[in-house]
Coordinates of C-alpha atoms in Angstrom, one line a residue:
X97 CA 0.1 -0.4 0.0
X98 CA 3.0 2.4 0.5
X99 CA 4.2 2.2 -2.6
X100 CA 0.6 2.5 -4.7
X101 CA 0.4 5.7 -2.0
X102 CA 3.8 7.3 -3.1
X103 CA 2.8 6.2 -6.6
X104 CA -0.3 8.3 -6.6
X105 CA 1.3 11.2 -5.4
X106 CA 0.4 14.3 -8.2
X107 CA 3.6 14.3 -10.8
X108 CA 5.5 16.9 -10.0
X109 CA 4.6 17.9 -6.3
X110 CA 7.8 18.3 -4.3
X111 CA 8.0 17.1 0.4
X112 CA 7.9 19.6 2.7
X113 CA 12.1 19.5 2.7
X114 CA 12.5 19.4 -0.5
X115 CA 10.7 23.2 -0.5
X116 CA 12.7 24.3 2.1
X117 CA 15.6 23.3 0.2
X118 CA 14.2 25.0 -3.2
X119 CA 13.6 27.7 -1.5
X120 CA 17.4 28.7 0.4
X121 CA 18.7 28.2 -3.0
X122 CA 17.0 31.2 -4.5
X123 CA 17.4 33.3 -0.6
X124 CA 21.1 32.5 -1.3
X125 CA 20.7 33.9 -4.7
X126 CA 18.7 37.2 -4.4
X127 CA 21.9 37.6 -1.2
X128 CA 24.9 37.3 -3.8
X129 CA 23.2 39.0 -6.6
X130 CA 22.4 42.2 -4.0
X131 CA 25.8 41.1 -2.6
X132 CA 27.6 42.0 -6.4
X133 CA 25.7 44.3 -7.5
X134 CA 26.2 46.7 -5.2
X135 CA 30.2 46.4 -6.6
X136 CA 28.4 46.6 -10.3
X137 CA 26.8 49.9 -9.2
X138 CA 30.1 51.2 -7.9
X139 CA 31.7 50.2 -11.3
X140 CA 29.2 51.8 -13.6
X141 CA 29.2 55.2 -11.3
X142 CA 32.8 55.3 -11.7
X143 CA 32.8 54.7 -15.3
X144 CA 29.8 57.0 -15.7
X145 CA 32.0 60.3 -13.2
X146 CA 35.1 59.2 -15.5
X147 CA 33.3 59.4 -18.6
X148 CA 32.0 63.6 -16.8
X149 CA 35.5 64.0 -16.1
X150 CA 37.5 63.4 -19.9
X151 CA 34.8 65.7 -20.5
X152 CA 35.9 68.5 -18.3
X153 CA 39.2 67.5 -18.9
X154 CA 38.3 68.7 -22.9
X155 CA 36.7 71.5 -21.3
X156 CA 39.7 72.8 -20.1
X157 CA 42.5 71.8 -22.1
X158 CA 40.4 74.0 -25.2
X159 CA 40.0 76.7 -22.2
X160 CA 43.6 76.9 -21.1
X161 CA 44.9 76.8 -24.9
X162 CA 42.3 79.8 -26.2
X163 CA 43.7 81.4 -23.4
X164 CA 47.1 81.1 -24.3
X165 CA 47.0 82.1 -28.0
X166 CA 44.8 85.2 -26.2
X167 CA 47.6 86.1 -24.1
X168 CA 50.7 85.0 -25.8
X169 CA 50.4 88.0 -28.2
X170 CA 51.0 90.7 -25.7
X171 CA 54.2 88.7 -24.5
X172 CA 56.6 89.7 -22.9
X173 CA 54.0 92.6 -21.3
X174 CA 53.0 89.7 -18.8
X175 CA 50.4 91.9 -17.5
X176 CA 48.8 92.7 -21.0
X177 CA 49.2 89.1 -21.7
X178 CA 47.5 87.8 -18.1
X179 CA 44.9 90.5 -18.5
X180 CA 43.8 89.2 -21.9
X181 CA 44.2 85.8 -20.9
X182 CA 41.1 86.4 -18.0
X183 CA 39.1 87.9 -20.5
X184 CA 39.4 84.7 -22.9
X185 CA 39.0 81.9 -19.2
X186 CA 36.2 84.5 -18.3
X187 CA 33.9 83.8 -22.1
X188 CA 34.3 80.2 -21.6
X189 CA 32.9 80.1 -18.3
X190 CA 36.1 79.6 -15.5
X191 CA 37.2 82.8 -13.8
X192 CA 40.3 81.9 -11.0
X193 CA 38.9 81.5 -6.9
X194 CA 35.6 81.0 -8.1
X195 CA 33.3 77.6 -8.4
X196 CA 36.7 75.8 -7.3
X197 CA 38.7 77.3 -10.4
X198 CA 42.8 78.0 -9.9
X199 CA 44.0 79.8 -12.7
X200 CA 48.0 80.0 -12.7
X201 CA 49.9 82.4 -15.3
X202 CA 54.1 81.8 -16.2
X203 CA 56.4 83.2 -18.6
X204 CA 56.6 80.1 -21.4
X205 CA 60.3 79.0 -22.2
X206 CA 61.1 81.5 -24.8
X207 CA 60.5 85.3 -23.8
X208 CA 57.4 85.6 -26.3
X209 CA 55.7 82.5 -24.8
X210 CA 52.6 81.9 -22.1
X211 CA 52.1 79.8 -19.6
X212 CA 48.6 78.9 -18.6
X213 CA 47.8 76.5 -15.8
X214 CA 43.8 75.8 -15.5
X215 CA 42.8 73.2 -12.2
X216 CA 39.3 72.3 -11.0
X217 CA 39.7 71.6 -7.4
X218 CA 35.6 70.3 -7.3
X219 CA 34.7 68.3 -10.8
X220 CA 31.1 66.9 -10.6
X221 CA 31.5 63.2 -9.1
X222 CA 27.0 61.6 -10.0
X223 CA 27.6 58.8 -8.6
X224 CA 31.4 58.0 -7.2
X225 CA 31.2 60.6 -4.6
X226 CA 30.9 57.6 -2.4
X227 CA 34.3 57.1 -2.6
X228 CA 36.1 59.8 -4.1
X229 CA 34.2 63.0 -3.1
X230 CA 36.6 65.6 -4.5
X231 CA 38.3 65.1 -7.4
X232 CA 40.7 67.8 -9.2
X233 CA 41.7 68.1 -13.0
X234 CA 44.6 70.6 -13.8
X235 CA 45.6 70.8 -18.0
X236 CA 47.4 73.1 -19.5
X237 CA 48.7 75.0 -22.4
X238 CA 51.5 76.7 -23.5
X239 CA 51.4 80.0 -26.5
X240 CA 54.2 81.3 -28.4
X241 CA 54.2 84.3 -30.5
X242 CA 56.5 85.0 -33.0
X243 CA 56.0 89.0 -33.8
X244 CA 57.1 90.5 -36.8
X245 CA 61.1 91.0 -36.5
X246 CA 61.9 94.5 -37.3
X247 CA 64.0 95.0 -40.6
X248 CA 66.6 97.1 -41.7
X249 CA 67.5 99.5 -39.0
X250 CA 69.1 99.2 -35.3
X251 CA 69.6 102.8 -34.5
X252 CA 67.1 105.3 -34.4
X253 CA 67.6 106.5 -38.4
X254 CA 66.9 104.4 -41.4
X255 CA 68.7 105.3 -44.4
X256 CA 71.8 107.4 -45.0
X257 CA 72.9 111.4 -45.2
X258 CA 76.9 112.0 -46.0
X259 CA 75.4 115.4 -44.1
X260 CA 76.1 114.2 -40.4
X261 CA 79.4 113.4 -40.6
X262 CA 82.1 113.8 -37.5
X263 CA 84.6 116.5 -36.9
X264 CA 84.8 120.2 -37.0
X265 CA 84.7 122.7 -39.7
X266 CA 88.3 124.0 -39.9
X267 CA 88.9 125.6 -42.8
X268 CA 91.8 127.8 -43.7
X269 CA 92.2 131.4 -43.4
X270 CA 90.3 133.2 -46.3
X271 CA 91.9 136.6 -47.3
X272 CA 89.6 140.3 -47.8
X273 CA 88.7 138.9 -51.3
X274 CA 90.7 141.6 -54.2
X275 CA 88.1 144.3 -56.5
X276 CA 88.8 142.5 -59.3
X277 CA 86.9 139.4 -57.3
X278 CA 83.7 141.7 -57.0
X279 CA 80.8 140.3 -58.7
X280 CA 77.9 142.9 -59.9
X281 CA 75.1 143.7 -57.4
X282 CA 72.4 140.8 -56.3
X283 CA 74.8 138.4 -57.8
X284 CA 74.2 135.3 -56.5
X285 CA 76.2 133.6 -55.0
X286 CA 76.3 129.9 -55.8
X287 CA 79.3 126.9 -54.9
X288 CA 79.0 123.7 -57.5
X289 CA 79.1 120.7 -54.3
X290 CA 79.8 117.7 -57.1
X291 CA 81.0 117.4 -61.4
X292 CA 84.1 119.3 -60.8
X293 CA 87.4 117.9 -61.1
X294 CA 89.2 119.1 -58.4
X295 CA 87.8 121.2 -55.4
X296 CA 84.4 119.1 -54.6
X297 CA 82.6 119.2 -51.0
X298 CA 81.4 116.5 -50.9
X299 CA 82.0 115.1 -47.6
X300 CA 83.8 118.1 -46.5
X301 CA 82.5 121.2 -43.7
X302 CA 82.0 124.3 -45.9
X303 CA 82.1 128.4 -45.0
X304 CA 80.8 131.0 -46.7
X305 CA 82.7 134.5 -46.0
X306 CA 80.4 137.1 -47.1
X307 CA 81.6 140.6 -47.9
X308 CA 80.0 143.7 -48.9
X309 CA 81.4 146.0 -50.4
X310 CA 80.6 150.0 -50.0
X311 CA 82.1 152.9 -53.3
X312 CA 80.8 155.9 -54.1
X313 CA 81.7 155.5 -57.3
X314 CA 79.3 154.5 -60.6
X315 CA 81.7 152.5 -62.2
X316 CA 82.1 150.3 -58.9
X317 CA 78.6 150.4 -57.2
X318 CA 77.7 148.6 -53.8
X319 CA 77.9 144.6 -54.3
X320 CA 77.7 141.4 -52.1
X321 CA 80.9 139.0 -52.9
X322 CA 81.0 135.7 -51.4
X323 CA 83.9 133.1 -51.1
X324 CA 84.1 130.1 -49.2
X325 CA 86.7 127.7 -48.4
X326 CA 86.3 123.3 -47.0
X327 CA 87.9 121.6 -44.6
X328 CA 88.5 119.2 -43.8
X329 CA 85.6 116.6 -41.7
X330 CA 87.8 114.1 -39.5
X331 CA 86.0 111.7 -42.1
X332 CA 83.0 110.5 -42.8
X333 CA 80.7 109.5 -39.5
X334 CA 79.9 105.8 -40.0
X335 CA 77.3 105.2 -38.5
X336 CA 75.8 107.5 -40.8
X337 CA 76.7 106.4 -44.3
X338 CA 75.1 102.9 -44.1
X339 CA 75.6 102.5 -47.9
X340 CA 71.1 102.4 -48.9
X341 CA 69.1 105.5 -48.3
X342 CA 65.4 104.5 -48.3
X343 CA 63.3 104.4 -51.5
X344 CA 59.7 104.6 -52.9
X345 CA 58.7 104.3 -56.4
X346 CA 56.2 106.2 -58.4
X347 CA 53.0 104.9 -59.6
X348 CA 53.9 105.0 -63.9
X349 CA 57.5 103.5 -62.7
X350 CA 57.8 99.6 -63.9
X351 CA 57.8 97.4 -60.6
X352 CA 62.0 96.1 -62.1
X353 CA 63.0 99.0 -61.3
X354 CA 63.4 97.2 -58.1
X355 CA 60.4 98.2 -56.0
X356 CA 58.2 95.1 -55.5
X357 CA 54.8 96.8 -54.6
X358 CA 54.4 100.5 -55.4
X359 CA 54.5 101.0 -59.3
X360 CA 51.4 100.4 -61.3
X361 CA 53.3 99.2 -63.9
X362 CA 55.5 96.2 -64.8
X363 CA 56.1 96.6 -68.6
X364 CA 55.1 100.5 -69.7
X365 CA 55.9 103.1 -67.6
X366 CA 52.7 105.6 -66.6
X367 CA 50.3 102.4 -68.0
X368 CA 47.4 103.2 -68.8
X369 CA 46.2 100.4 -66.5
X370 CA 47.7 98.3 -63.5
X371 CA 50.4 95.5 -65.6
X372 CA 51.3 94.6 -61.8
X373 CA 49.7 91.8 -59.9
X374 CA 51.8 92.7 -57.4
X375 CA 50.9 96.2 -56.6
X376 CA 49.7 97.2 -53.2
X377 CA 46.3 99.1 -54.1
X378 CA 45.0 98.8 -50.4
X379 CA 44.2 102.1 -49.7
X380 CA 44.6 101.2 -45.2
X381 CA 48.1 100.2 -46.0
X382 CA 49.7 100.7 -48.5
X383 CA 52.9 101.6 -49.0
X384 CA 56.1 101.5 -46.5
X385 CA 55.6 101.5 -42.7
X386 CA 58.3 102.5 -40.2
X387 CA 57.7 101.4 -36.4
X388 CA 59.2 104.3 -34.0
X389 CA 59.3 102.6 -30.9
X390 CA 60.3 104.6 -27.1
X391 CA 62.9 102.3 -24.7
X392 CA 61.1 101.5 -21.3
X393 CA 63.7 104.3 -20.3
X394 CA 62.4 106.8 -22.8
X395 CA 60.3 109.8 -21.7
X396 CA 59.6 113.7 -23.4
X397 CA 59.1 113.7 -26.7
X398 CA 60.4 112.8 -30.3
X399 CA 61.1 114.6 -33.1
X400 CA 60.7 112.4 -36.2
X401 CA 62.7 113.6 -39.1
X402 CA 63.1 113.7 -42.7
X403 CA 65.7 114.2 -46.0
X404 CA 65.3 114.8 -49.3
X405 CA 61.4 113.9 -48.7
X406 CA 60.0 115.5 -52.4
X407 CA 61.4 113.7 -55.3
X408 CA 64.0 115.8 -57.4
X409 CA 65.4 113.6 -60.2
X410 CA 68.6 114.9 -61.2
X411 CA 70.8 115.1 -57.5
X412 CA 73.3 112.7 -57.0
X413 CA 73.3 109.2 -55.1
X414 CA 74.6 111.0 -52.2
X415 CA 73.3 114.4 -51.7
X416 CA 69.9 113.8 -52.6
X417 CA 69.0 110.7 -52.2
X418 CA 69.1 108.8 -55.2
X419 CA 66.5 110.6 -57.0
X420 CA 66.4 109.6 -60.2
X421 CA 64.0 109.6 -63.5
X422 CA 62.3 107.0 -65.2
X423 CA 60.1 108.4 -67.8
X424 CA 61.0 112.3 -68.5
X425 CA 57.9 113.0 -70.2
X426 CA 56.1 112.0 -66.9
X427 CA 58.3 112.5 -63.6
X428 CA 55.8 114.7 -62.0
X429 CA 53.5 112.1 -58.7
X430 CA 53.0 112.4 -55.2
X431 CA 54.6 111.5 -51.9
X432 CA 52.8 111.4 -48.8
X433 CA 54.3 111.3 -45.4
X434 CA 52.0 110.5 -41.4
X435 CA 52.6 109.4 -38.4
X436 CA 50.1 107.5 -36.7
X437 CA 49.7 106.5 -32.8
X438 CA 49.7 102.8 -31.7
X439 CA 47.6 102.4 -29.3
X440 CA 47.4 98.5 -29.5
X441 CA 51.4 97.5 -28.5
X442 CA 50.8 94.5 -31.0
X443 CA 47.5 95.4 -33.2
X444 CA 49.0 96.9 -36.4
X445 CA 46.0 98.0 -37.7
X446 CA 44.9 100.4 -34.1
X447 CA 45.9 103.3 -35.0
X448 CA 45.1 107.0 -34.7
X449 CA 46.4 109.8 -36.9
X450 CA 48.0 112.5 -35.6
X451 CA 48.0 115.1 -38.2
X452 CA 47.7 118.3 -37.1
X453 CA 45.5 120.0 -40.1
X454 CA 44.6 119.0 -43.3
X455 CA 44.6 121.9 -45.8
X456 CA 47.3 122.2 -48.4
X457 CA 49.2 124.7 -46.7
X458 CA 49.1 122.5 -44.0
X459 CA 50.2 119.4 -45.9
X460 CA 53.3 121.4 -46.8
X461 CA 54.2 122.8 -43.6
X462 CA 57.0 121.7 -41.3
X463 CA 55.9 119.6 -38.3
X464 CA 52.1 118.5 -39.3
X465 CA 52.8 114.8 -38.6
X466 CA 51.3 115.3 -42.2
X467 CA 53.2 116.0 -46.0
X468 CA 51.6 115.8 -49.5
X469 CA 54.5 116.2 -51.2
X470 CA 54.8 117.1 -55.7
X471 CA 58.2 116.4 -57.0
X472 CA 60.9 118.5 -56.2
X473 CA 59.1 120.9 -53.8
X474 CA 62.1 123.3 -52.7
X475 CA 61.6 123.4 -49.7
X476 CA 62.4 119.7 -49.0
X477 CA 65.2 119.7 -51.5
X478 CA 68.3 117.9 -50.0
X479 CA 67.7 119.3 -46.4
X480 CA 66.7 117.4 -43.4
X481 CA 62.9 118.7 -42.4
X482 CA 60.8 117.9 -38.7
X483 CA 57.3 115.7 -40.3
X484 CA 55.9 115.3 -36.6
X485 CA 57.2 116.2 -32.9
X486 CA 55.1 114.4 -30.5
X487 CA 55.3 115.4 -26.3
X488 CA 54.3 113.2 -23.9
X489 CA 55.8 109.9 -24.7
X490 CA 55.8 107.1 -22.7
X491 CA 57.7 104.3 -22.3
X492 CA 57.2 101.9 -24.8
X493 CA 55.3 104.3 -27.0
X494 CA 55.0 103.0 -30.6
X495 CA 54.0 105.5 -33.1
X496 CA 54.3 104.6 -37.1
X497 CA 55.2 106.7 -40.2
X498 CA 53.7 105.3 -43.4
X499 CA 55.0 106.5 -46.8
X500 CA 53.3 106.3 -49.7
X501 CA 53.3 107.8 -53.6
X502 CA 49.7 108.6 -54.8
X503 CA 47.8 109.0 -58.4
X504 CA 47.8 106.8 -61.3
X505 CA 50.6 108.2 -63.1
X506 CA 53.9 110.2 -62.8
X507 CA 57.4 107.4 -62.8
X508 CA 60.9 107.8 -61.0
X509 CA 62.7 106.8 -58.0
X510 CA 61.8 108.9 -54.6
X511 CA 64.9 108.4 -52.9
X512 CA 64.7 109.9 -48.2
X513 CA 66.3 109.1 -44.8
X514 CA 64.5 108.7 -41.4
X515 CA 65.7 110.1 -38.3
X516 CA 63.7 109.8 -35.6
X517 CA 65.2 111.9 -31.9
X518 CA 64.6 112.2 -28.4
X519 CA 63.9 115.6 -26.4
X520 CA 65.6 117.6 -29.1
X521 CA 69.1 115.3 -29.4
X522 CA 69.7 112.8 -32.2
X523 CA 72.6 111.1 -30.6
X524 CA 72.3 112.1 -26.4
X525 CA 70.8 108.3 -24.8
X526 CA 68.3 107.3 -24.8
X527 CA 67.0 107.2 -28.0
X528 CA 63.9 105.4 -29.7
X529 CA 64.4 102.4 -32.2
X530 CA 63.2 103.2 -35.9
X531 CA 63.1 100.7 -38.3
X532 CA 61.4 98.7 -41.2
X533 CA 58.1 97.4 -41.0
X534 CA 56.8 94.3 -43.4
X535 CA 58.6 95.5 -45.7
X536 CA 61.5 97.5 -46.8
X537 CA 62.7 99.3 -50.8
X538 CA 65.7 100.7 -50.4
X539 CA 68.7 102.0 -53.2
X540 CA 72.1 100.8 -52.3
X541 CA 75.4 103.0 -52.9
X542 CA 78.4 101.1 -53.5
X543 CA 80.9 102.3 -55.4
X544 CA 83.5 99.7 -57.4
X545 CA 85.3 96.9 -55.2
X546 CA 83.7 97.5 -52.4
X547 CA 82.0 95.4 -49.9
X548 CA 78.9 96.6 -48.0
X549 CA 77.0 94.6 -44.9
X550 CA 73.2 96.3 -44.4
X551 CA 71.4 95.1 -41.4
X552 CA 68.6 93.1 -42.2
X553 CA 66.3 91.8 -39.4
X554 CA 66.3 91.4 -36.1
X555 CA 66.6 87.4 -34.9
X556 CA 65.4 87.1 -30.8
X557 CA 66.9 84.0 -29.5
X558 CA 63.3 82.3 -28.8
X559 CA 64.0 81.7 -33.0
X560 CA 66.4 79.6 -32.1
X561 CA 65.4 76.3 -34.2
X562 CA 63.4 77.6 -36.5
X563 CA 64.0 79.0 -40.2
X564 CA 64.5 82.6 -41.4
X565 CA 63.3 83.6 -44.2
X566 CA 65.4 86.5 -46.5
X567 CA 62.8 87.4 -49.7
X568 CA 64.5 89.7 -52.4
X569 CA 63.5 91.7 -54.9
X570 CA 65.0 92.5 -58.0
X571 CA 68.6 92.2 -55.9
X572 CA 72.0 92.2 -56.9
X573 CA 71.7 94.1 -59.9
X574 CA 75.4 95.1 -61.2
X575 CA 77.5 95.9 -64.2
X576 CA 80.6 93.3 -63.2
X577 CA 80.5 90.0 -60.8
X578 CA 78.6 90.6 -57.5
X579 CA 77.9 87.9 -54.7
X580 CA 74.9 87.7 -51.7
X581 CA 76.8 86.8 -48.5
X582 CA 73.9 86.4 -45.3
X583 CA 75.7 87.1 -42.0
X584 CA 75.1 86.2 -38.3
X585 CA 75.4 88.4 -35.4
X586 CA 79.1 87.4 -33.3
X587 CA 78.5 86.7 -29.2
X588 CA 82.7 88.6 -29.3
X589 CA 82.2 91.5 -32.2
X590 CA 80.1 94.1 -33.4
X591 CA 78.1 94.1 -36.5
X592 CA 76.5 91.1 -38.3
X593 CA 80.2 89.6 -38.9
X594 CA 80.1 85.4 -39.1
X595 CA 79.3 83.9 -42.0
X596 CA 76.1 81.2 -42.0
X597 CA 77.8 77.6 -42.7
X598 CA 76.6 76.4 -46.7
X599 CA 74.6 73.1 -45.1
X600 CA 72.4 75.8 -42.6
X601 CA 71.3 77.3 -45.9
X602 CA 69.9 77.4 -49.7
X603 CA 67.8 79.3 -51.8
X604 CA 65.1 79.5 -54.6
X605 CA 64.0 82.1 -56.7
X606 CA 60.2 82.8 -58.2
X607 CA 59.8 84.7 -61.7
X608 CA 57.6 88.0 -61.3
X609 CA 53.7 87.5 -60.4
X610 CA 53.1 89.2 -64.4
X611 CA 55.3 85.8 -65.9
X612 CA 54.0 84.9 -68.4
X613 CA 52.3 87.1 -69.4
X614 CA 55.2 89.5 -70.1
X615 CA 57.7 87.2 -70.5
X616 CA 58.2 88.0 -74.1
X617 CA 58.1 92.1 -73.6
X618 CA 61.2 91.4 -71.6
X619 CA 60.2 90.5 -67.6
X620 CA 60.6 87.6 -65.5
X621 CA 64.1 87.4 -66.6
X622 CA 66.1 86.3 -64.3
X623 CA 66.3 82.6 -63.0
X624 CA 64.1 80.9 -61.3
X625 CA 64.5 77.5 -59.5
X626 CA 62.0 75.9 -57.6
X627 CA 63.6 73.1 -56.2
X628 CA 66.7 74.6 -52.8
X629 CA 69.3 75.2 -54.7
X630 CA 72.6 74.8 -51.9
X631 CA 74.9 77.5 -51.6
X632 CA 77.0 78.7 -54.8
X633 CA 80.8 79.9 -53.4
X634 CA 82.5 77.6 -50.5
X635 CA 83.2 77.4 -46.6
X636 CA 80.3 80.1 -46.6
X637 CA 76.8 81.0 -47.5
X638 CA 76.6 82.9 -50.6
X639 CA 74.8 83.8 -53.6
X640 CA 75.9 84.9 -56.5
X641 CA 73.4 87.5 -58.4
X642 CA 75.4 89.0 -61.3
X643 CA 77.9 87.5 -63.4
X644 CA 80.1 89.0 -65.7
X645 CA 76.9 91.5 -65.6
X646 CA 74.1 89.2 -67.1
X647 CA 71.6 89.6 -64.0
X648 CA 70.6 86.4 -62.5
X649 CA 67.8 87.4 -60.6
X650 CA 66.1 90.2 -62.5
X651 CA 62.5 91.1 -61.6
X652 CA 62.9 87.2 -60.0
X653 CA 62.0 86.7 -55.7
X654 CA 65.3 85.3 -54.4
X655 CA 64.5 83.6 -51.3
X656 CA 67.5 82.4 -49.0
X657 CA 66.2 80.0 -46.0
X658 CA 68.9 80.3 -42.8
X659 CA 68.8 77.5 -40.3
X660 CA 69.0 78.9 -37.1
X661 CA 70.7 77.2 -34.9
X662 CA 69.1 75.6 -32.6
X663 CA 72.2 76.8 -29.7
X664 CA 71.7 80.6 -31.2
X665 CA 71.6 83.0 -28.6
X666 CA 71.9 86.8 -28.3
X667 CA 70.4 89.9 -26.3
X668 CA 67.6 91.8 -28.2
X669 CA 68.1 95.8 -28.4
X670 CA 71.6 96.1 -28.1
X671 CA 74.0 98.6 -30.9
X672 CA 75.6 96.5 -33.3
X673 CA 77.3 99.2 -34.0
X674 CA 78.9 98.6 -30.9
X675 CA 78.0 95.6 -28.8
X676 CA 78.4 92.7 -29.7
X677 CA 76.2 89.9 -29.1
X678 CA 73.6 91.8 -30.7
X679 CA 70.3 90.0 -32.5
X680 CA 70.6 91.7 -35.6
X681 CA 71.8 89.7 -38.7
X682 CA 72.3 91.1 -42.1
X683 CA 73.5 90.5 -45.8
X684 CA 77.0 91.6 -46.5
X685 CA 77.3 93.0 -50.6
X686 CA 81.0 92.2 -53.2
X687 CA 80.6 94.2 -55.7
X688 CA 83.2 93.5 -58.8
X689 CA 82.0 97.4 -59.9
X690 CA 79.7 100.1 -59.3
X691 CA 76.1 99.7 -58.0
X692 CA 73.2 101.7 -57.8
X693 CA 71.0 99.1 -56.8
X694 CA 66.8 99.3 -56.2
X695 CA 66.0 96.0 -54.3
X696 CA 62.9 95.2 -51.9
X697 CA 63.6 93.2 -49.1
X698 CA 61.1 91.0 -46.7
X699 CA 62.4 88.8 -43.4
X700 CA 60.4 86.3 -41.8
X701 CA 60.5 83.7 -39.3
X702 CA 58.4 80.4 -41.1
X703 CA 55.4 79.2 -39.5
X704 CA 52.4 80.1 -37.6
X705 CA 53.2 84.0 -35.7
X706 CA 50.6 82.9 -32.9
X707 CA 50.8 78.6 -32.2
X708 CA 50.6 76.1 -29.2
X709 CA 53.7 74.5 -28.1
X710 CA 52.3 72.3 -25.7

């Protein structure tokens, strides 16, 4: 019966003991699952927060990058750089000292770099604050600004003037004139300064003796008589005879005359339409620009002066800045000089004009801060004139001088010189710096067999390991042979006197933008090299620009690439004329014959002006 009883139990039924065992297993599983869920939830929470931290770190990095880029353009002025970086961070919602944000600023690895470090000391912990209540996230960025490098002049003048000679006048005594030397009453007193076989007064002090003779004779009425004599100067001051003039050409000149940007024409003087595709027709920035910068220890006034400001064809390259006509039938063009104050140290476009009058009379008045001068203006011919006297100058103030030619016709070359003199003196320290900005046109003045070194650019130590690019338009024209040598500054001697190793230099050349349109008409006759070429000379880098009178880069851009050594050091702001270890690089011209060559020069550091380094 017992067996029958057992067999008669419903299928699938369990005894009470079996049920207890099954229920116990369920409890264990629930307990194990519950215990496992805790770490699983913590891992999941931590994973969610890690993703959030990565997102927050990305926000911090972007903010630090933007702040470093915004601030570095003001370096090495740390105060202004910090203000600009702070403004950038605030735009991104980060304020130092608020909501756990900490910001620190420091100078970067170069003088023009800024380092920004931003920390969020209480990054959000959405689910994992049980195990990590405070999470600190820090990100850092460093940015560098390659500012436009000063060009052409390490001192307070640009271009030469032999009238700035050393020594004092020491003429021998001049006896009173004989009656035979009498001239008619009111006869002009003139002295030829050039073109004489003997007795030239170039580079010499001249002393005039004026005699006024009274007589009652009817045959010899009262007369004014003048005689003259010269004395030794003690030699031309080499600092005021740098072998070049600043220059700008008329709008009707052909650009193959050496000015790349001012002429409208390329083949035909006084062309009816624009032929020069490099013509700078942007009104706001047209022409050539010069920077006058007050040093940190200068206050008071600055007088900006110009020598031989108007175009005076027929002068010589030493007395009247080399002015010359290209097309005698139409050589009349207007040259405009204008002075601005730069109101933002690193924004070239932030500038305020300083002229005090705009009438025709004012625009030809000394000291007006703006001139518009027609060709051969006698009052500006061969003399220094004050363009603008600026009072209330403070340390590190920046002023800009713009020189441009106006109109559509008028061909010729207008040479001039500039100087900036502080507090009534052009020599007493401190003096402002005066240098070209962006590009410069020069009229080289070199005699046969002479070598001359021209200052090109101030390359600071922050550019160690980078590439310096020297760009010369229509360079090195001569009748014989000419070679161009890039020159580095020396750590032991003044001036740029160290040749560049041939392993660190190469060059290319590009045709004028008008080529090949006008190639059949004589344009773009220089050589073009699309791939880098090694030095033409051995030992140190040199490029032969003229060979037996054949001009290698006529109507061509010559681009010389120089590898700045990684261990390069120098000190910005030193006077290279007297002090070693300056940062001024140069170009030495060796000519076998006389050269009177207009060229346009530029220099730049290769790479983005503003960029992140870390």
